[in-house]
PDB file of C-alpha atoms in Angstrom:
ATOM      1  CA  MET A   1      86.149 123.325 115.985  1.00 38.00           C
ATOM      2  CA  TYR A   2      85.792 120.054 117.883  1.00 42.00           C
ATOM      3  CA  LEU A   3      86.220 120.472 121.631  1.00 44.00           C
ATOM      4  CA  VAL A   4      87.725 117.533 123.495  1.00 40.00           C
ATOM      5  CA  THR A   5      85.795 117.061 126.729  1.00 46.00           C
ATOM      6  CA  LEU A   6      87.160 115.670 129.964  1.00 46.00           C
ATOM      7  CA  LYS A   7      85.267 112.439 129.237  1.00 50.00           C
ATOM      8  CA  ASP A   8      86.836 112.221 125.766  1.00 59.00           C
ATOM      9  CA  LYS A   9      90.289 112.753 127.233  1.00 59.00           C
ATOM     10  CA  LYS A  10      89.680 109.995 129.776  1.00 53.00           C
ATOM     11  CA  CYS A  11      88.552 107.570 127.050  1.00 70.00           C
ATOM     12  CA  ILE A  12      91.585 108.406 124.909  1.00 73.00           C
ATOM     13  CA  LEU A  13      93.894 107.885 127.879  1.00 80.00           C
ATOM     14  CA  GLU A  14      92.277 104.518 128.642  1.00 82.00           C
ATOM     15  CA  VAL A  15      92.658 103.385 125.032  1.00 80.00           C
ATOM     16  CA  MET A  16      96.294 104.472 124.968  1.00 89.00           C
ATOM     17  CA  ASN A  17      97.118 102.748 128.249  1.00 88.00           C
ATOM     18  CA  GLU A  18      95.492  99.532 127.076  1.00 90.00           C
ATOM     19  CA  GLY A  19      97.155  99.812 123.690  1.00 90.00           C
ATOM     20  CA  ILE A  20     100.624 100.299 125.136  1.00 93.00           C
ATOM     21  CA  THR A  21     100.080  97.256 127.371  1.00 93.00           C
ATOM     22  CA  VAL A  22      99.125  95.169 124.329  1.00 93.00           C
ATOM     23  CA  LEU A  23     102.125  96.531 122.439  1.00 93.00           C
ATOM     24  CA  ARG A  24     104.495  95.647 125.262  1.00 94.00           C
ATOM     25  CA  ASN A  25     103.181  92.082 125.427  1.00 94.00           C
ATOM     26  CA  LEU A  26     103.602  91.676 121.664  1.00 93.00           C
ATOM     27  CA  VAL A  27     107.100  93.125 121.717  1.00 92.00           C
ATOM     28  CA  GLU A  28     108.226  90.884 124.574  1.00 93.00           C
ATOM     29  CA  GLN A  29     106.991  87.821 122.702  1.00 93.00           C
ATOM     30  CA  ILE A  30     109.030  88.781 119.649  1.00 93.00           C
ATOM     31  CA  TYR A  31     112.211  90.416 120.950  1.00 92.00           C
ATOM     32  CA  PRO A  32     112.581  92.153 124.340  1.00 89.00           C
ATOM     33  CA  LEU A  33     113.848  95.714 124.007  1.00 93.00           C
ATOM     34  CA  SER A  34     116.234  97.742 126.087  1.00 91.00           C
ATOM     35  CA  SER A  35     114.614 100.158 128.527  1.00 93.00           C
ATOM     36  CA  SER A  36     115.545 103.216 126.488  1.00 95.00           C
ATOM     37  CA  ALA A  37     114.280 101.660 123.254  1.00 95.00           C
ATOM     38  CA  TRP A  38     110.991 100.712 124.857  1.00 95.00           C
ATOM     39  CA  ASP A  39     110.518 104.180 126.356  1.00 95.00           C
ATOM     40  CA  ASP A  40     111.020 105.781 122.941  1.00 96.00           C
ATOM     41  CA  LEU A  41     108.828 103.227 121.146  1.00 95.00           C
ATOM     42  CA  SER A  42     105.938 103.646 123.565  1.00 94.00           C
ATOM     43  CA  GLU A  43     105.790 107.396 122.867  1.00 95.00           C
ATOM     44  CA  ILE A  44     105.041 107.346 119.122  1.00 96.00           C
ATOM     45  CA  TRP A  45     101.514 105.852 119.110  1.00 95.00           C
ATOM     46  CA  THR A  46      98.151 107.575 118.731  1.00 93.00           C
ATOM     47  CA  PRO A  47      94.595 106.156 118.895  1.00 93.00           C
ATOM     48  CA  ILE A  48      92.263 105.936 115.886  1.00 93.00           C
ATOM     49  CA  GLN A  49      88.999 104.169 115.176  1.00 93.00           C
ATOM     50  CA  PHE A  50      87.045 103.064 112.099  1.00 95.00           C
ATOM     51  CA  GLY A  51      83.490 101.921 111.532  1.00 95.00           C
ATOM     52  CA  ARG A  52      82.378  98.612 110.041  1.00 95.00           C
ATOM     53  CA  LYS A  53      83.456  97.908 106.417  1.00 96.00           C
ATOM     54  CA  GLU A  54      85.743 100.929 106.176  1.00 96.00           C
ATOM     55  CA  LEU A  55      88.906 100.858 104.089  1.00 97.00           C
ATOM     56  CA  VAL A  56      91.938 101.603 106.228  1.00 97.00           C
ATOM     57  CA  THR A  57      94.361 101.183 103.317  1.00 97.00           C
ATOM     58  CA  ARG A  58      93.591 101.077  99.586  1.00 97.00           C
ATOM     59  CA  ALA A  59      95.492  99.140  96.945  1.00 97.00           C
ATOM     60  CA  GLY A  60      97.818 101.570  95.189  1.00 97.00           C
ATOM     61  CA  ASP A  61      98.339 103.682  98.295  1.00 97.00           C
ATOM     62  CA  THR A  62     101.499 103.451 100.359  1.00 98.00           C
ATOM     63  CA  GLU A  63     100.911 102.273 103.913  1.00 97.00           C
ATOM     64  CA  ARG A  64     101.997 105.109 106.183  1.00 97.00           C
ATOM     65  CA  TYR A  65     101.196 103.468 109.520  1.00 97.00           C
ATOM     66  CA  ILE A  66     101.670 100.306 111.487  1.00 96.00           C
ATOM     67  CA  TYR A  67      98.712  99.435 113.709  1.00 96.00           C
ATOM     68  CA  ILE A  68      98.040  97.616 116.953  1.00 95.00           C
ATOM     69  CA  VAL A  69      94.548  96.125 116.904  1.00 95.00           C
ATOM     70  CA  MET A  70      92.636  96.952 120.064  1.00 93.00           C
ATOM     71  CA  GLU A  71      89.122  95.993 119.025  1.00 93.00           C
ATOM     72  CA  GLY A  72      87.334  94.540 116.014  1.00 95.00           C
ATOM     73  CA  VAL A  73      88.266  92.255 113.106  1.00 95.00           C
ATOM     74  CA  GLN A  74      89.963  93.274 109.876  1.00 96.00           C
ATOM     75  CA  ARG A  75      91.091  91.601 106.677  1.00 96.00           C
ATOM     76  CA  ALA A  76      93.592  92.271 103.899  1.00 96.00           C
ATOM     77  CA  TYR A  77      92.488  91.218 100.427  1.00 96.00           C
ATOM     78  CA  TYR A  78      93.534  91.290  96.797  1.00 96.00           C
ATOM     79  CA  HIS A  79      91.123  92.481  94.099  1.00 94.00           C
ATOM     80  CA  ASP A  80      92.014  92.410  90.394  1.00 90.00           C
ATOM     81  CA  ASP A  81      90.621  94.103  87.292  1.00 89.00           C
ATOM     82  CA  GLN A  82      88.534  91.016  86.484  1.00 89.00           C
ATOM     83  CA  ASP A  83      86.640  91.417  89.765  1.00 88.00           C
ATOM     84  CA  ARG A  84      88.347  88.423  91.349  1.00 89.00           C
ATOM     85  CA  GLU A  85      89.026  88.684  95.063  1.00 92.00           C
ATOM     86  CA  ALA A  86      91.163  86.728  97.507  1.00 93.00           C
ATOM     87  CA  THR A  87      91.344  87.245 101.253  1.00 94.00           C
ATOM     88  CA  ILE A  88      95.000  87.215 102.325  1.00 93.00           C
ATOM     89  CA  LEU A  89      94.845  87.499 106.110  1.00 92.00           C
ATOM     90  CA  PHE A  90      92.760  88.491 109.125  1.00 94.00           C
ATOM     91  CA  THR A  91      93.798  90.622 112.090  1.00 93.00           C
ATOM     92  CA  TYR A  92      92.225  90.972 115.524  1.00 91.00           C
ATOM     93  CA  GLN A  93      93.350  91.733 119.066  1.00 90.00           C
ATOM     94  CA  PRO A  94      96.089  91.336 120.072  1.00 89.00           C
ATOM     95  CA  SER A  95      98.081  91.712 116.861  1.00 91.00           C
ATOM     96  CA  PHE A  96      99.822  94.105 114.547  1.00 93.00           C
ATOM     97  CA  GLY A  97      97.736  95.386 111.642  1.00 95.00           C
ATOM     98  CA  GLY A  98      98.082  97.186 108.338  1.00 95.00           C
ATOM     99  CA  VAL A  99      99.750  96.174 105.075  1.00 96.00           C
ATOM    100  CA  LEU A 100     103.183  95.371 106.455  1.00 94.00           C
ATOM    101  CA  ASP A 101     105.121  94.925 103.206  1.00 94.00           C
ATOM    102  CA  SER A 102     103.898  98.298 101.920  1.00 96.00           C
ATOM    103  CA  PHE A 103     104.730  99.876 105.286  1.00 96.00           C
ATOM    104  CA  LEU A 104     108.251  98.479 105.534  1.00 94.00           C
ATOM    105  CA  LEU A 105     109.173  99.032 101.875  1.00 96.00           C
ATOM    106  CA  GLN A 106     107.199 102.272 101.525  1.00 97.00           C
ATOM    107  CA  SER A 107     105.893 101.023  98.197  1.00 97.00           C
ATOM    108  CA  PRO A 108     102.323 101.063  96.848  1.00 97.00           C
ATOM    109  CA  SER A 109     100.159  98.406  98.453  1.00 97.00           C
ATOM    110  CA  LYS A 110      98.906  95.509  96.330  1.00 96.00           C
ATOM    111  CA  TYR A 111      96.151  94.896  98.860  1.00 97.00           C
ATOM    112  CA  PHE A 112      93.169  96.506 100.498  1.00 98.00           C
ATOM    113  CA  TYR A 113      92.970  96.506 104.308  1.00 97.00           C
ATOM    114  CA  GLU A 114      89.422  96.884 105.618  1.00 97.00           C
ATOM    115  CA  THR A 115      87.502  96.561 108.855  1.00 97.00           C
ATOM    116  CA  LEU A 116      84.902  93.792 109.118  1.00 96.00           C
ATOM    117  CA  SER A 117      83.516  95.263 112.343  1.00 95.00           C
ATOM    118  CA  PRO A 118      83.916  98.580 114.196  1.00 94.00           C
ATOM    119  CA  SER A 119      87.614  98.733 115.025  1.00 94.00           C
ATOM    120  CA  GLN A 120      89.876 100.551 117.463  1.00 93.00           C
ATOM    121  CA  PHE A 121      93.632 100.844 116.947  1.00 94.00           C
ATOM    122  CA  ILE A 122      96.691 102.632 118.094  1.00 94.00           C
ATOM    123  CA  ARG A 123      99.093 103.422 115.273  1.00 96.00           C
ATOM    124  CA  ALA A 124     102.582 104.736 114.627  1.00 96.00           C
ATOM    125  CA  SER A 125     103.828 106.476 111.489  1.00 97.00           C
ATOM    126  CA  TYR A 126     106.563 105.108 109.249  1.00 97.00           C
ATOM    127  CA  THR A 127     108.616 108.252 109.842  1.00 97.00           C
ATOM    128  CA  ASP A 128     108.632 107.761 113.617  1.00 97.00           C
ATOM    129  CA  PHE A 129     109.102 103.997 113.449  1.00 96.00           C
ATOM    130  CA  SER A 130     111.972 104.264 110.960  1.00 95.00           C
ATOM    131  CA  ARG A 131     113.686 106.940 113.037  1.00 96.00           C
ATOM    132  CA  LEU A 132     113.601 104.746 116.139  1.00 95.00           C
ATOM    133  CA  SER A 133     114.790 101.678 114.206  1.00 94.00           C
ATOM    134  CA  GLN A 134     117.866 103.651 113.187  1.00 94.00           C
ATOM    135  CA  LYS A 135     118.388 104.945 116.723  1.00 95.00           C
ATOM    136  CA  HIS A 136     117.913 101.624 118.533  1.00 94.00           C
ATOM    137  CA  HIS A 137     119.442  98.432 117.168  1.00 92.00           C
ATOM    138  CA  SER A 138     117.119  96.375 119.359  1.00 93.00           C
ATOM    139  CA  ILE A 139     114.031  97.739 117.539  1.00 94.00           C
ATOM    140  CA  GLU A 140     115.562  96.782 114.195  1.00 92.00           C
ATOM    141  CA  SER A 141     116.289  93.318 115.590  1.00 93.00           C
ATOM    142  CA  MET A 142     112.702  93.041 116.804  1.00 93.00           C
ATOM    143  CA  VAL A 143     111.411  93.830 113.301  1.00 91.00           C
ATOM    144  CA  ASN A 144     113.703  91.219 111.750  1.00 92.00           C
ATOM    145  CA  ARG A 145     112.636  88.591 114.285  1.00 93.00           C
ATOM    146  CA  GLY A 146     108.986  89.413 113.695  1.00 91.00           C
ATOM    147  CA  LEU A 147     109.394  89.172 109.923  1.00 90.00           C
ATOM    148  CA  SER A 148     111.049  85.769 110.325  1.00 92.00           C
ATOM    149  CA  GLY A 149     107.933  84.562 112.110  1.00 89.00           C
ATOM    150  CA  VAL A 150     105.699  86.015 109.390  1.00 87.00           C
ATOM    151  CA  ILE A 151     107.722  84.281 106.659  1.00 88.00           C
ATOM    152  CA  ALA A 152     107.533  80.954 108.505  1.00 90.00           C
ATOM    153  CA  GLY A 153     103.760  81.318 108.759  1.00 86.00           C
ATOM    154  CA  LEU A 154     103.455  82.179 105.058  1.00 86.00           C
ATOM    155  CA  GLU A 155     105.490  79.109 104.102  1.00 88.00           C
ATOM    156  CA  GLU A 156     103.190  76.888 106.147  1.00 86.00           C
ATOM    157  CA  ARG A 157     100.175  78.510 104.502  1.00 84.00           C
ATOM    158  CA  LEU A 158     101.609  77.914 101.000  1.00 85.00           C
ATOM    159  CA  VAL A 159     102.136  74.243 101.801  1.00 87.00           C
ATOM    160  CA  ALA A 160      98.558  73.961 103.072  1.00 84.00           C
ATOM    161  CA  ILE A 161      97.105  75.662  99.983  1.00 83.00           C
ATOM    162  CA  GLN A 162      99.053  73.471  97.561  1.00 86.00           C
ATOM    163  CA  CYS A 163      99.009  70.127  99.383  1.00 88.00           C
ATOM    164  CA  PHE A 164      96.066  69.912 101.803  1.00 90.00           C
ATOM    165  CA  SER A 165      92.556  68.841 100.938  1.00 90.00           C
ATOM    166  CA  SER A 166      89.694  71.263 101.601  1.00 90.00           C
ATOM    167  CA  GLU A 167      88.806  69.355 104.755  1.00 90.00           C
ATOM    168  CA  ASP A 168      92.409  69.343 105.964  1.00 90.00           C
ATOM    169  CA  LYS A 169      92.646  73.106 105.433  1.00 89.00           C
ATOM    170  CA  PHE A 170      89.392  73.614 107.289  1.00 89.00           C
ATOM    171  CA  ARG A 171      90.506  71.461 110.223  1.00 89.00           C
ATOM    172  CA  SER A 172      93.894  73.194 110.345  1.00 87.00           C
ATOM    173  CA  LEU A 173      92.190  76.596 110.542  1.00 86.00           C
ATOM    174  CA  LEU A 174      89.966  75.463 113.408  1.00 84.00           C
ATOM    175  CA  LYS A 175      92.938  73.991 115.257  1.00 85.00           C
ATOM    176  CA  ARG A 176      94.951  77.194 114.859  1.00 83.00           C
ATOM    177  CA  SER A 177      92.109  79.667 115.499  1.00 84.00           C
ATOM    178  CA  PRO A 178      89.061  77.835 116.912  1.00 82.00           C
ATOM    179  CA  HIS A 179      87.197  81.088 117.621  1.00 85.00           C
ATOM    180  CA  ILE A 180      87.470  82.507 114.114  1.00 87.00           C
ATOM    181  CA  LEU A 181      84.133  81.091 112.926  1.00 88.00           C
ATOM    182  CA  GLN A 182      82.418  83.468 115.338  1.00 87.00           C
ATOM    183  CA  LEU A 183      84.535  86.461 114.302  1.00 89.00           C
ATOM    184  CA  VAL A 184      84.665  86.381 110.505  1.00 90.00           C
ATOM    185  CA  PRO A 185      81.899  85.982 107.882  1.00 90.00           C
ATOM    186  CA  HIS A 186      82.196  82.515 106.393  1.00 90.00           C
ATOM    187  CA  LYS A 187      82.486  83.763 102.802  1.00 92.00           C
ATOM    188  CA  TYR A 188      85.771  85.432 103.726  1.00 93.00           C
ATOM    189  CA  LEU A 189      87.030  82.316 105.486  1.00 91.00           C
ATOM    190  CA  ALA A 190      86.234  80.287 102.368  1.00 90.00           C
ATOM    191  CA  SER A 191      88.205  82.799 100.271  1.00 92.00           C
ATOM    192  CA  TYR A 192      91.120  82.698 102.731  1.00 91.00           C
ATOM    193  CA  LEU A 193      91.271  78.912 102.513  1.00 90.00           C
ATOM    194  CA  GLY A 194      90.767  78.812  98.751  1.00 88.00           C
ATOM    195  CA  ILE A 195      87.570  76.779  99.157  1.00 90.00           C
ATOM    196  CA  ASP A 196      84.333  77.245  97.253  1.00 87.00           C
ATOM    197  CA  ALA A 197      81.689  78.816  99.514  1.00 86.00           C
ATOM    198  CA  THR A 198      79.318  75.874  98.958  1.00 87.00           C
ATOM    199  CA  ASN A 199      81.990  73.370  99.946  1.00 88.00           C
ATOM    200  CA  PHE A 200      82.801  75.472 102.999  1.00 87.00           C
ATOM    201  CA  SER A 201      79.157  75.221 104.105  1.00 87.00           C
ATOM    202  CA  LYS A 202      79.296  71.443 103.655  1.00 88.00           C
ATOM    203  CA  LEU A 203      82.424  71.252 105.788  1.00 89.00           C
ATOM    204  CA  MET A 204      80.673  73.282 108.479  1.00 86.00           C
ATOM    205  CA  ASN A 205      78.026  70.568 108.656  1.00 83.00           C
ATOM    206  CA  LYS A 206      80.457  67.683 108.311  1.00 82.00           C
ATOM    207  CA  VAL A 207      83.353  68.539 110.610  1.00 78.00           C
ATOM    208  CA  LYS A 208      82.680  68.511 114.331  1.00 69.00           C
ATOM    209  CA  ILE A 209      83.654  71.839 115.886  1.00 61.00           C
TER     210      ILE A 209
END
């Protein structure tokens, strides 16, 4: 049996306090909640950590949790039976994490969600989150508002993939997330942008950062 020491309890408490602060900031940016809704929402989270290059969610599994990223970098990617792979998105603090469509629909995930570096999260189960969404209309409204933002971002990304040149896509990424070159291996960034890895290296040398 694993014994939780006083030091372990202190670390867990620190992670939870920090995580709830991050959660509150994210929630207020999306859709401020009533006091009672926030009190209930803040109670359903638990801390968890993963090492580097660990699968948090596998394709074919149903996502049971929604995550708040506290530390580390993660990616969601698609991998088919012909060994082709495409990076779909990256997550890092402060953001929500997990495979959101699988979580919300409770359907098998089409994607893998893995850590690119040692990662710390707090997470809430679908059962708890769904229960509170039914209890508090403001939480349901927050989810809808958040999904609207996600859809808008996906539409912009589709336009960029179909219409922008490789250089334009590269510049747009740097403008949106200038620090990402230091966080994510470049081969995954190339996959995310739909650019050949060799061309990505050329853009690194060509475009002033």
